[in-house]
Short mmCIF file of C-alpha atoms in Angstrom, two decimals:
data_model
loop_
_atom_site.label_atom_id
_atom_site.label_comp_id
_atom_site.label_asym_id
_atom_site.label_seq_id
_atom_site.Cartn_x
_atom_site.Cartn_y
_atom_site.Cartn_z
CA MET I 1 89.38 184.68 23.18
CA ASN I 2 89.05 181.12 24.30
CA LYS I 3 90.34 178.57 21.72
CA THR I 4 87.36 176.35 22.25
CA LEU I 5 85.06 179.26 21.39
CA ILE I 6 87.05 180.01 18.18
CA LEU I 7 86.76 176.37 17.05
CA ILE I 8 83.03 176.45 17.69
CA ILE I 9 82.67 179.65 15.61
CA CYS I 10 84.72 178.20 12.74
CA ASP I 11 82.69 175.02 12.71
CA PHE I 12 79.54 177.10 12.70
CA LEU I 13 80.74 179.17 9.71
CA LEU I 14 81.77 176.06 7.79
CA LEU I 15 78.40 174.45 8.38
CA ASN I 16 76.64 177.61 7.20
CA LEU I 17 78.72 177.63 4.01
CA LEU I 18 77.91 174.04 3.36
CA ALA I 19 74.24 174.69 4.02
CA VAL I 20 73.86 177.63 1.63
CA THR I 21 75.98 176.17 -1.15
CA GLN I 22 74.00 174.67 -4.01
CA TRP I 23 75.67 171.65 -5.33
CA LYS I 24 74.79 170.85 -8.99
CA LYS I 25 75.67 167.67 -10.58
CA GLU I 26 77.44 167.93 -13.86
CA PRO I 27 75.69 165.94 -16.64
CA THR I 28 77.25 162.75 -17.40
CA ARG I 29 79.36 162.78 -20.47
CA PRO I 30 79.78 159.80 -22.58
CA LEU I 31 83.00 158.10 -22.21
CA GLY I 32 85.50 159.44 -24.58
CA SER I 33 83.54 162.61 -25.46
CA PRO I 34 85.48 165.88 -25.27
CA VAL I 35 85.20 168.23 -22.31
CA PRO I 36 83.10 171.28 -23.21
CA LYS I 37 84.80 174.59 -22.94
CA GLN I 38 83.31 177.44 -21.04
CA SER I 39 83.50 180.93 -22.13
CA VAL I 40 85.32 183.64 -20.17
CA GLY I 41 82.11 185.54 -19.60
CA SER I 42 80.34 182.64 -18.00
CA VAL I 43 83.30 182.09 -15.71
CA ALA I 44 83.19 185.71 -14.65
CA ILE I 45 79.49 185.48 -13.96
CA GLN I 46 80.01 182.45 -11.89
CA ASN I 47 82.74 184.18 -9.89
CA GLN I 48 80.52 187.16 -9.30
CA ASP I 49 77.73 184.94 -8.10
CA LEU I 50 80.16 183.22 -5.80
CA MET I 51 81.33 186.56 -4.41
CA GLU I 52 77.75 187.65 -3.84
CA LEU I 53 77.08 184.39 -2.18
CA MET I 54 80.15 184.80 -0.03
CA ARG I 55 79.08 188.33 0.91
CA ILE I 56 75.59 187.18 1.88
CA SER I 57 77.10 184.30 3.81
CA LEU I 58 79.47 186.69 5.51
CA GLN I 59 76.57 188.96 6.53
CA ASP I 60 74.63 185.97 7.80
CA GLU I 61 77.75 184.81 9.59
CA ARG I 62 78.15 188.28 11.13
CA ALA I 63 74.51 188.24 12.29
CA SER I 64 74.92 184.74 13.61
CA ARG I 65 78.15 185.81 15.29
CA ASP I 66 76.37 188.74 17.00
CA GLN I 67 73.61 186.40 18.12
CA LEU I 68 76.21 183.93 19.32
CA ALA I 69 78.05 186.70 21.19
CA ALA I 70 74.76 187.74 22.83
CA ARG I 71 74.06 184.16 23.73
CA LEU I 72 77.64 183.86 24.98
CA ARG I 73 77.15 186.86 27.26
CA PHE I 74 73.92 185.33 28.50
CA VAL I 75 75.67 181.99 29.03
CA GLN I 76 78.55 183.81 30.81
CA SER I 77 76.02 185.51 33.08
CA ASP I 78 74.38 182.16 33.79
CA LEU I 79 77.83 180.69 34.37
CA ASN I 80 78.60 183.41 36.92
CA ILE I 81 75.29 182.73 38.64
CA VAL I 82 76.07 179.00 38.62
CA GLU I 83 79.55 179.70 40.05
CA ASP I 84 78.01 181.86 42.78
CA SER I 85 75.49 179.12 43.48
CA LEU I 86 78.30 176.58 43.53
CA ALA I 87 80.26 178.73 46.02
CA GLN I 88 77.15 179.04 48.20
CA SER I 89 76.64 175.30 47.88
CA GLN I 90 80.24 174.72 48.97
CA THR I 91 79.68 177.07 51.97
CA GLN I 92 76.44 175.30 52.85
CA LYS I 93 78.19 171.97 52.45
CA GLY I 94 80.92 173.03 54.93
CA LYS I 95 78.27 174.30 57.32
CA MET I 96 76.28 171.10 56.96
CA GLU I 97 79.46 169.08 57.58
CA ARG I 98 80.11 171.12 60.75
CA ASP I 99 76.47 170.68 61.83
CA LEU I 100 76.82 166.96 61.18
CA ALA I 101 79.96 166.80 63.32
CA GLU I 102 78.20 168.72 66.10
CA ALA I 103 75.17 166.44 65.80
CA GLN I 104 77.42 163.39 65.99
CA GLY I 105 79.09 164.92 69.11
CA ARG I 106 75.68 165.55 70.65
CA VAL I 107 74.63 162.00 69.84
CA GLN I 108 77.77 160.69 71.53
CA GLU I 109 77.18 162.97 74.53
CA MET I 110 73.54 161.84 74.74
CA THR I 111 74.73 158.24 74.56
CA GLN I 112 77.07 158.86 77.49
CA LYS I 113 74.30 160.63 79.40
CA PHE I 114 71.98 157.74 78.73
CA ALA I 115 74.57 155.31 80.07
CA ALA I 116 75.07 157.53 83.14
CA SER I 117 71.29 157.81 83.56
CA THR I 118 71.00 154.03 83.39
CA GLU I 119 73.70 153.66 86.05
CA LEU I 120 72.01 156.33 88.19
CA GLU I 121 68.68 154.55 87.80
CA ARG I 122 70.30 151.32 88.97
CA LYS I 123 71.88 153.04 91.98
CA THR I 124 68.57 154.79 92.73
CA ALA I 125 66.79 151.45 92.68
CA GLU I 126 69.35 150.06 95.10
CA ARG I 127 68.96 153.09 97.39
CA LEU I 128 65.16 152.79 97.24
CA ALA I 129 65.43 149.14 98.24
CA LYS I 130 67.72 150.10 101.12
CA ILE I 131 65.37 152.92 102.18
CA ALA I 132 62.44 150.49 102.07
CA SER I 133 64.29 148.08 104.34
CA ASP I 134 65.26 150.95 106.68
CA LEU I 135 61.66 152.14 106.68
CA GLU I 136 60.49 148.68 107.66
CA ALA I 137 63.04 148.58 110.47
CA LYS I 138 61.97 152.04 111.67
CA LYS I 139 58.33 150.92 111.56
CA ILE I 140 59.19 148.00 113.82
CA GLU I 141 61.14 150.37 116.07
CA ALA I 142 58.15 152.78 116.16
CA GLU I 143 55.85 149.95 117.23
CA ARG I 144 58.30 149.03 119.98
CA GLN I 145 58.51 152.67 121.06
CA GLN I 146 54.70 152.84 121.09
CA LYS I 147 54.58 149.85 123.41
CA ASN I 148 57.21 151.48 125.62
CA LEU I 149 55.19 154.70 125.60
CA THR I 150 52.07 152.82 126.73
CA GLU I 151 54.06 151.19 129.51
CA LEU I 152 55.50 154.57 130.52
CA GLU I 153 52.00 156.07 130.63
CA LYS I 154 50.94 153.30 132.99
CA GLN I 155 54.00 153.96 135.13
CA GLN I 156 53.20 157.67 135.07
CA VAL I 157 49.67 157.02 136.34
CA ALA I 158 51.10 154.85 139.12
CA ALA I 159 53.68 157.51 139.95
CA ARG I 160 50.99 160.18 140.05
CA GLN I 161 48.96 158.07 142.46
CA GLN I 162 52.05 157.49 144.56
CA MET I 163 52.74 161.24 144.54
CA GLU I 164 49.24 161.96 145.80
CA ASN I 165 49.75 159.43 148.59
CA LEU I 166 53.08 161.04 149.46
CA ASN I 167 51.45 164.50 149.50
CA ALA I 168 48.88 163.22 151.93
CA ALA I 169 51.63 161.66 154.05
CA VAL I 170 53.55 164.96 154.02
CA LYS I 171 50.47 166.87 155.19
CA VAL I 172 49.98 164.38 158.03
CA ALA I 173 53.66 164.63 158.94
CA GLN I 174 53.48 168.42 158.93
CA ALA I 175 50.46 168.36 161.20
CA GLU I 176 52.26 165.97 163.55
CA LYS I 177 55.34 168.17 163.43
CA GLN I 178 53.30 171.26 164.34
CA LEU I 179 51.65 169.40 167.23
CA ILE I 180 55.00 168.18 168.50
CA LYS I 181 56.42 171.67 168.16
CA GLU I 182 53.60 173.14 170.25
CA THR I 183 54.01 170.37 172.86
CA LEU I 184 57.76 170.94 172.88
CA THR I 185 57.26 174.67 173.40
CA GLU I 186 54.92 174.10 176.34
CA GLN I 187 57.28 171.57 177.90
CA TYR I 188 60.16 173.94 177.32
CA GLN I 189 58.32 176.77 179.05
CA ARG I 190 57.46 174.59 182.03
CA GLU I 191 61.01 173.33 182.31
CA LEU I 192 62.31 176.86 181.99
CA GLU I 193 60.08 178.11 184.78
CA ALA I 194 61.16 175.20 186.99
CA LYS I 195 64.80 175.93 186.29
CA LYS I 196 64.26 179.60 187.04
CA ALA I 197 62.86 178.67 190.48
CA GLU I 198 65.78 176.29 190.90
CA ALA I 199 68.16 179.12 190.00
CA ALA I 200 66.55 181.43 192.59
CA ARG I 201 67.05 178.83 195.25
CA GLN I 202 70.60 178.11 194.14
CA ALA I 203 72.26 181.51 194.11
CA ALA I 204 75.65 180.00 193.45
CA LEU I 205 74.56 178.71 190.00
CA LEU I 206 72.59 181.80 189.01
CA ALA I 207 75.18 183.32 186.67
CA GLU I 208 75.86 180.02 184.90
CA LEU I 209 72.16 179.29 184.50
CA ASP I 210 71.55 182.79 183.07
CA LYS I 211 74.25 182.23 180.47
CA GLN I 212 72.80 178.85 179.53
CA ARG I 213 69.27 180.26 179.34
CA THR I 214 70.39 183.15 177.09
CA SER I 215 72.21 180.73 174.78
CA ALA I 216 69.20 178.41 174.69
CA LEU I 217 66.86 181.29 173.80
CA GLN I 218 69.13 182.46 170.96
CA THR I 219 69.42 178.91 169.63
CA ALA I 220 65.65 178.47 169.80
CA GLN I 221 65.10 181.70 167.85
CA ALA I 222 67.62 180.59 165.20
CA LEU I 223 65.86 177.22 165.05
CA ASN I 224 62.47 178.89 164.60
CA ALA I 225 63.90 181.01 161.75
CA SER I 226 65.47 177.94 160.15
CA VAL I 227 62.20 176.05 160.47
CA ALA I 228 60.36 178.95 158.79
CA VAL I 229 62.90 178.94 155.93
CA ALA I 230 62.55 175.18 155.61
CA GLU I 231 58.76 175.46 155.49
CA ALA I 232 58.96 178.04 152.70
CA GLU I 233 61.46 176.05 150.68
CA LYS I 234 59.60 172.74 151.05
CA LYS I 235 56.88 174.08 148.72
CA VAL I 236 59.37 173.92 145.85
CA LEU I 237 60.31 170.33 146.67
CA ARG I 238 56.73 169.13 146.26
CA GLU I 239 57.20 169.22 142.47
CA ASN I 240 59.80 166.44 142.61
CA LEU I 241 58.78 162.88 143.52
CA THR I 242 62.21 161.78 144.71
CA ASP I 243 62.62 164.86 146.87
CA LEU I 244 59.18 164.28 148.40
CA ARG I 245 60.21 160.80 149.49
CA THR I 246 63.41 162.19 150.99
CA GLU I 247 61.46 164.97 152.72
CA VAL I 248 58.93 162.55 154.24
CA GLN I 249 61.74 160.41 155.59
CA ALA I 250 63.55 163.50 156.89
CA VAL I 251 60.37 164.75 158.59
CA ARG I 252 59.82 161.40 160.27
CA GLN I 253 63.42 161.33 161.43
CA GLU I 254 63.02 164.91 162.67
CA LYS I 255 59.91 163.88 164.53
CA ALA I 256 61.77 161.03 166.20
CA ARG I 257 64.66 163.33 167.10
CA ILE I 258 62.28 165.94 168.54
CA GLU I 259 60.46 163.34 170.63
CA ASP I 260 63.77 161.99 171.87
CA HIS I 261 64.91 165.49 172.64
CA ALA I 262 61.66 166.23 174.51
CA THR I 263 62.31 163.33 176.89
CA LYS I 264 65.83 164.58 177.53
CA LEU I 265 64.74 168.11 178.39
CA ALA I 266 63.99 167.07 181.93
CA THR I 267 67.65 166.25 182.63
CA GLY I 268 68.66 169.87 182.81
CA VAL I 269 69.26 173.16 181.12
CA GLY I 270 72.68 172.04 179.88
CA GLN I 271 71.22 169.01 178.10
CA LEU I 272 68.44 171.24 176.74
CA ALA I 273 70.95 173.68 175.23
CA SER I 274 72.94 170.79 173.75
CA GLY I 275 69.81 169.26 172.25
CA VAL I 276 68.72 172.61 170.82
CA GLY I 277 72.18 173.02 169.26
CA GLN I 278 71.98 169.60 167.65
CA LEU I 279 68.50 170.38 166.38
CA ALA I 280 69.77 173.66 164.90
CA ALA I 281 72.63 171.82 163.19
CA LYS I 282 70.23 169.26 161.74
CA SER I 283 67.95 172.05 160.63
CA SER I 284 70.91 173.74 158.89
CA GLU I 285 71.72 170.48 157.12
CA LEU I 286 68.10 170.16 156.05
CA THR I 287 68.12 173.77 154.83
CA GLN I 288 71.29 173.12 152.81
CA GLU I 289 69.76 169.97 151.31
CA ILE I 290 66.63 171.91 150.37
CA ARG I 291 68.75 174.60 148.71
CA ASP I 292 70.67 171.94 146.78
CA ASN I 293 67.40 170.50 145.48
CA ARG I 294 65.85 173.89 144.64
CA PRO I 295 65.93 174.49 140.85
CA LEU I 296 67.68 177.58 139.53
CA ASN I 297 66.10 179.58 136.72
CA ALA I 298 67.71 180.28 133.36
CA ASN I 299 68.65 183.87 134.25
CA GLN I 300 70.58 182.75 137.34
CA ILE I 301 72.48 180.09 135.39
CA LEU I 302 73.30 182.50 132.54
CA THR I 303 74.56 185.12 135.01
CA ASP I 304 76.81 182.52 136.62
CA TYR I 305 78.01 181.37 133.18
CA LEU I 306 78.90 184.91 132.08
CA SER I 307 80.91 185.38 135.28
CA ASN I 308 82.87 182.13 134.87
CA ARG I 309 83.33 181.69 131.12
CA ILE I 310 86.81 181.58 129.63
CA GLU I 311 88.11 182.16 126.09
CA THR I 312 90.03 179.60 124.01
CA VAL I 313 91.97 180.47 120.84
CA ILE I 314 93.38 177.61 118.73
CA GLU I 315 95.03 177.96 115.30
CA GLY I 316 96.98 175.65 113.01
CA THR I 317 98.49 175.13 109.56
CA ARG I 318 98.45 172.02 107.37
CA PRO I 319 99.26 171.20 103.71
CA GLY I 320 96.44 171.70 101.21
CA ILE I 321 95.84 170.59 97.62
CA PHE I 322 97.24 173.80 96.09
CA SER I 323 98.63 175.73 99.07
CA GLN I 324 98.92 175.78 102.86
CA VAL I 325 95.63 175.81 104.80
CA THR I 326 95.46 178.00 107.93
CA ARG I 327 92.54 177.87 110.37
CA SER I 328 91.82 179.70 113.62
CA ARG I 329 88.93 179.25 116.07
CA GLU I 330 88.04 181.43 119.06
CA VAL I 331 85.18 180.30 121.34
CA SER I 332 83.89 180.76 124.89
CA THR I 333 83.59 177.79 127.24
CA VAL I 334 83.79 176.86 130.94
CA LEU I 335 85.97 174.77 133.23
CA VAL I 336 84.62 171.46 134.53
CA ASN I 337 85.76 169.68 137.70
CA ASP I 338 85.98 165.88 137.60
CA ASN I 339 86.97 164.68 141.08
CA GLY I 340 89.69 167.31 141.41
CA ARG I 341 90.86 167.17 137.77
CA ILE I 342 89.95 170.36 135.90
CA TYR I 343 89.33 170.56 132.14
CA ALA I 344 88.22 173.16 129.60
CA LEU I 345 85.39 171.71 127.51
CA LEU I 346 85.11 172.03 123.67
CA HIS I 347 83.41 170.45 120.68
CA VAL I 348 85.75 169.41 117.86
CA LEU I 349 84.05 172.05 115.65
CA ASP I 350 85.38 174.65 118.13
CA THR I 351 88.92 173.69 117.00
CA PRO I 352 90.62 173.84 113.57
CA LEU I 353 90.47 170.01 113.36
CA ARG I 354 87.92 168.31 111.11
CA PHE I 355 87.27 164.58 110.76
CA GLU I 356 86.10 164.99 107.15
CA ASP I 357 89.42 166.55 106.01
CA LEU I 358 92.07 164.55 104.17
CA PRO I 359 94.08 162.50 106.71
CA VAL I 360 97.23 164.61 106.48
CA ASP I 361 99.47 165.68 109.35
CA TRP I 362 99.17 169.25 110.64
CA ASP I 363 102.41 171.19 110.44
CA ILE I 364 101.81 173.21 113.61
CA LEU I 365 99.01 173.67 116.16
CA SER I 366 98.98 176.19 119.02
CA GLY I 367 96.46 177.72 121.39
CA VAL I 368 95.79 179.58 124.64
CA VAL I 369 93.20 179.55 127.43
CA ALA I 370 92.45 183.04 128.73
CA HIS I 371 90.41 184.96 131.27
CA PRO I 372 91.78 188.50 131.04
CA PRO I 373 94.28 189.47 132.17
CA LYS I 374 95.55 185.89 132.69
CA LEU I 375 96.25 183.43 129.87
CA PHE I 376 98.04 180.06 129.54
CA SER I 377 99.28 178.01 126.60
CA ILE I 378 97.40 174.81 125.75
CA PRO I 379 99.69 171.77 126.04
CA ALA I 380 97.43 169.23 124.29
CA LEU I 381 93.92 168.49 122.97
CA SER I 382 92.37 165.22 124.25
CA PHE I 383 89.48 163.33 122.59
CA LEU I 384 87.10 161.65 125.05
CA ALA I 385 86.49 157.92 124.69
CA ILE I 386 82.70 158.21 125.18
CA ASP I 387 82.43 160.46 122.10
CA PRO I 388 85.42 161.51 119.92
CA ARG I 389 83.75 164.84 119.08
CA ILE I 390 84.24 166.03 122.67
CA VAL I 391 87.65 167.67 123.20
CA VAL I 392 89.01 168.59 126.64
CA ILE I 393 92.01 170.70 127.67
CA SER I 394 93.69 169.78 130.94
CA VAL I 395 94.06 172.81 133.25
CA GLY I 396 96.04 172.62 136.48
CA ALA I 397 94.48 173.60 139.80
CA GLU I 398 96.96 176.47 140.18
CA GLN I 399 96.20 177.76 136.69
CA ALA I 400 92.46 177.53 137.35
CA ALA I 401 92.92 179.54 140.55
CA GLN I 402 94.88 182.22 138.66
CA LEU I 403 92.17 182.45 136.00
CA GLY I 404 89.76 183.37 138.81
CA VAL I 405 86.75 181.38 137.59
CA ARG I 406 84.72 178.55 139.08
CA ALA I 407 85.09 175.03 137.71
CA TYR I 408 81.60 173.52 137.30
CA PRO I 409 80.99 170.12 138.91
CA THR I 410 79.27 167.47 136.81
CA THR I 411 75.76 166.47 137.84
CA ARG I 412 75.48 163.24 139.80
CA VAL I 413 71.77 162.75 139.01
CA PRO I 414 71.03 164.00 135.46
CA THR I 415 67.33 163.08 135.78
CA LYS I 416 66.67 165.11 138.95
CA PHE I 417 64.88 167.76 136.89
CA PRO I 418 62.94 167.11 133.64
CA GLU I 419 64.30 170.30 132.04
CA ALA I 420 67.78 171.69 131.50
CA ILE I 421 69.20 175.13 130.70
CA LEU I 422 70.96 175.42 127.34
CA VAL I 423 73.53 178.18 126.71
CA GLY I 424 75.00 178.69 123.25
CA LYS I 425 77.30 180.94 121.23
CA GLY I 426 79.09 182.34 124.25
CA GLY I 427 75.81 183.32 125.92
CA ARG I 428 74.22 185.05 122.92
CA TYR I 429 71.15 182.83 123.34
CA TYR I 430 69.90 180.63 126.16
CA GLY I 431 66.72 179.00 127.34
CA GLU I 432 64.97 176.13 129.06
CA VAL I 433 64.56 172.88 127.13
CA GLU I 434 62.98 169.54 128.00
CA PHE I 435 64.88 166.32 127.48
CA ARG I 436 64.12 162.61 127.47
CA ILE I 437 66.16 159.54 128.37
CA ASP I 438 66.78 157.09 125.51
CA PRO I 439 67.10 153.55 126.95
CA ALA I 440 69.13 152.50 123.90
CA LEU I 441 71.65 155.33 124.51
CA PRO I 442 72.21 155.60 128.29
CA GLN I 443 75.22 157.93 127.89
CA TYR I 444 73.08 160.56 126.08
CA VAL I 445 69.87 162.51 126.65
CA ARG I 446 67.62 163.56 123.79
CA MET I 447 66.58 167.21 123.58
CA LYS I 448 63.32 168.39 122.10
CA THR I 449 63.96 169.40 118.50
CA LYS I 450 60.94 171.66 118.03
CA ILE I 451 61.32 175.43 118.17
CA PHE I 452 60.74 176.65 121.70
CA SER I 453 60.61 179.99 123.42
CA ARG I 454 60.91 180.21 127.19
CA ILE I 455 63.34 182.97 128.07
CA PHE I 456 65.07 184.68 125.17
CA GLY I 457 63.21 184.29 121.88
CA GLU I 458 62.89 181.27 119.63
CA PHE I 459 65.84 178.94 119.02
CA SER I 460 66.76 175.27 118.73
CA PRO I 461 69.67 173.36 120.27
CA SER I 462 72.84 173.58 118.17
CA THR I 463 76.02 171.54 118.01
CA GLY I 464 78.50 172.60 120.71
CA ASP I 465 75.95 174.27 123.03
CA LEU I 466 76.56 173.76 126.76
CA VAL I 467 73.78 172.13 128.81
CA PHE I 468 73.40 172.86 132.55
CA ALA I 469 71.20 171.07 135.09
CA LYS I 470 68.81 173.25 137.08
CA SER I 471 70.93 172.57 140.16
CA GLY I 472 73.66 174.70 138.56
CA GLU I 473 75.87 171.72 137.68
CA LEU I 474 77.13 170.92 134.17
CA LEU I 475 75.02 168.26 132.47
CA GLY I 476 76.90 167.93 129.16
CA ILE I 477 77.44 169.33 125.67
CA MET I 478 75.41 168.96 122.45
CA VAL I 479 77.14 166.53 120.05
CA ASN I 480 74.58 167.33 117.33
CA ARG I 481 71.29 169.23 117.11
CA GLU I 482 69.35 166.51 118.96
CA TYR I 483 71.54 164.62 121.46
CA CYS I 484 73.55 165.80 124.48
CA VAL I 485 76.33 163.62 125.88
CA VAL I 486 76.19 163.30 129.68
CA LEU I 487 79.66 164.06 131.03
CA ASN I 488 80.50 161.61 133.82
CA ASN I 489 83.52 159.87 132.31
CA PHE I 490 86.58 161.85 131.19
CA ALA I 491 88.69 158.91 129.98
CA THR I 492 90.55 159.98 126.80
CA ALA I 493 91.09 158.02 123.60
CA ARG I 494 93.83 160.09 121.92
CA ASP I 495 95.90 163.22 122.62
CA ILE I 496 97.28 165.73 120.11
CA ARG I 497 100.11 167.88 121.39
CA LEU I 498 100.20 171.63 120.68
CA GLY I 499 103.16 173.93 120.25
CA VAL I 500 105.36 171.29 118.58
CA LYS I 501 105.97 170.06 115.04
CA ASN I 502 102.83 168.03 114.63
CA THR I 503 104.09 165.97 111.69
CA ASP I 504 106.01 163.98 114.30
CA ASP I 505 102.80 163.52 116.31
CA LYS I 506 100.97 161.69 113.43
CA THR I 507 97.89 163.92 113.67
CA GLY I 508 96.51 162.55 110.39
CA VAL I 509 96.51 158.97 111.72
CA LYS I 510 94.89 160.03 115.01
CA LEU I 511 92.14 162.02 113.29
CA ARG I 512 91.39 159.09 110.96
CA GLU I 513 91.11 156.82 114.02
CA MET I 514 88.71 159.28 115.70
CA LYS I 515 86.60 159.38 112.52
CA GLN I 516 86.39 155.56 112.55
CA ARG I 517 85.27 155.65 116.21
CA LEU I 518 82.60 158.22 115.28
CA ASN I 519 81.36 156.06 112.38
CA ARG I 520 80.89 153.14 114.79
CA LEU I 521 78.39 155.15 116.88
CA PRO I 522 74.63 154.71 116.17
CA LEU I 523 73.38 156.63 113.16
CA ALA I 524 71.21 158.95 115.28
CA LEU I 525 74.32 160.23 117.09
CA GLN I 526 76.40 160.97 113.96
#
C-alpha cells in the first residue's frame, strides 16, 4: 500500500481516538494535601471501560476504513478516468499543434500566393496598357486601310469602266478583222484566178506555180484553223484586263499586217505564199501567247504536281537536357528553276531544325532527295535572305535530269490572276484560294483566312503549303497560315552543311542568327 495512504489512515484513527475520548479534569487539590488512593476495583473498572471504548473505536475505525477504501476505489476510478482524459488531452494537444503548424504553413503559402498575385496583377496592368496602345495603333491602321479601301473601290469603278470600253473596242476590232478577212479572201481568189490564167499561158512555169499554189492553200487552211483556235481562246482572255489590252493591241497590229499583206498579194504567188507563211507564224505566236495566259484549273495543277513531286528525308542528332535528341522529317516537295539554278523548296518545319530550340550545335545532320528509283545526298541546307524560314537545297542540272521531274519556273507576274492554287501535305488536300497584295509587305501576298471549299472539301492554308499561279508556275510557299512569300529572289543568308560533324559548323550560332532575323520581321509575318 502507498505510504501516503497509510499516513492518512493513521492520522484519521488518531483523530477519531481524540474525538471519542472524554477528558475529565481532576479536582484541584490543595497544596500539600495527600494524593487520594484508588482502589483496585475502580482501576479494573476503568480499564474495562477503556477496553470497551477501544473496541468501539476499533469498530468505528474499521467502518471508517471500509468507507475510506470504498472512497479510495471511487477516487482511483476517477483518477483512471482523469488519466485517460489527460492522455486524450495530450493526443488532442499534439493534433492541435500539428494543425497549427499546417495552418501556419498554409498562411505562409497564402502570403506567397498573395505576393505572386500582386506581381501578376502588376504585370497584367502593364500588359493591358500595352494592349490598349496596340489597339489604338490598330484602330489608326484600320482607318488608314478603310481610306485605302475607298480609294481602291474608286479605282475598281474606273477599271470596270475602262474594261467596258476595251470590250467595245475589241468587238469593233473583231468586226474590222472579219471584214478584212472577207476582203482578203476575195482578193486572194481574184489573184489566184489571174495567176491560174497566167500559168495556162506560161506552160514553162506551170509545175512551179502548181507547187506554190498547193503550198499556199495548205498554209491558208492552217491559218484558218489557227484563227478559229485563237477566236475560241480569246473568250477566256476577256476576264483579264491586262490581257484585253494586249489582245486589242495585237489585233490592231494583225490588222495592219493583214492590210500590208493584202497590198503585197499583187506582186505574185511567191510573195503571197511568203506572206501567208509569216501570217501563220504570227498566228502561232499569238496562239502560244493565248495559251500562256489561259488559266489552268486546280485539277490540272494537282495532276502536274503529283507527276513532278520529289521526296526529301532529313534526320539529325543533337545534345538534349537529359539525353540525345534525334529527329527525322520526311516531306514531299518540288524543284524550282531560278534562271538555270535548280533548288528543292522546304519550310524550316519540314526539317529537324527549330528556331525555338536551345542554341546548341547539332552533332550530325544528313538527308537525301529522292524520286524512285533515283536518290542523291543533300550537301547543305540554305536559309533564304528574304525569309529565314524558307530552306532550299541546291540540285545540279544533271541530278535534276536523272530524277526525271520538271523544275517549276517562278511566276514573273504574281498578280496576273486574282486566285492561286494551294497544294498541301504532299497533295492530300488542294484548292483555289483568293489572295490580296499588302502594300506594306511587297514581298508577300495575303491569303484569305476563312474556311473555303472550291475543289476538295473545306480547308484553310497551312504553314509550308505550296502555292501555284494559275499559269502553272510556282508562286511561293506559306510562311504561316496567312501570308505566302513570293519567290523571286533566292539569295541565301546562311548555309548548314550535311553529312559532316556539325559541331564544327557552329549550327547553334547560325540558328540563333536566323531566329534574330525572323524576330526583326513585322509581327504579322511571325
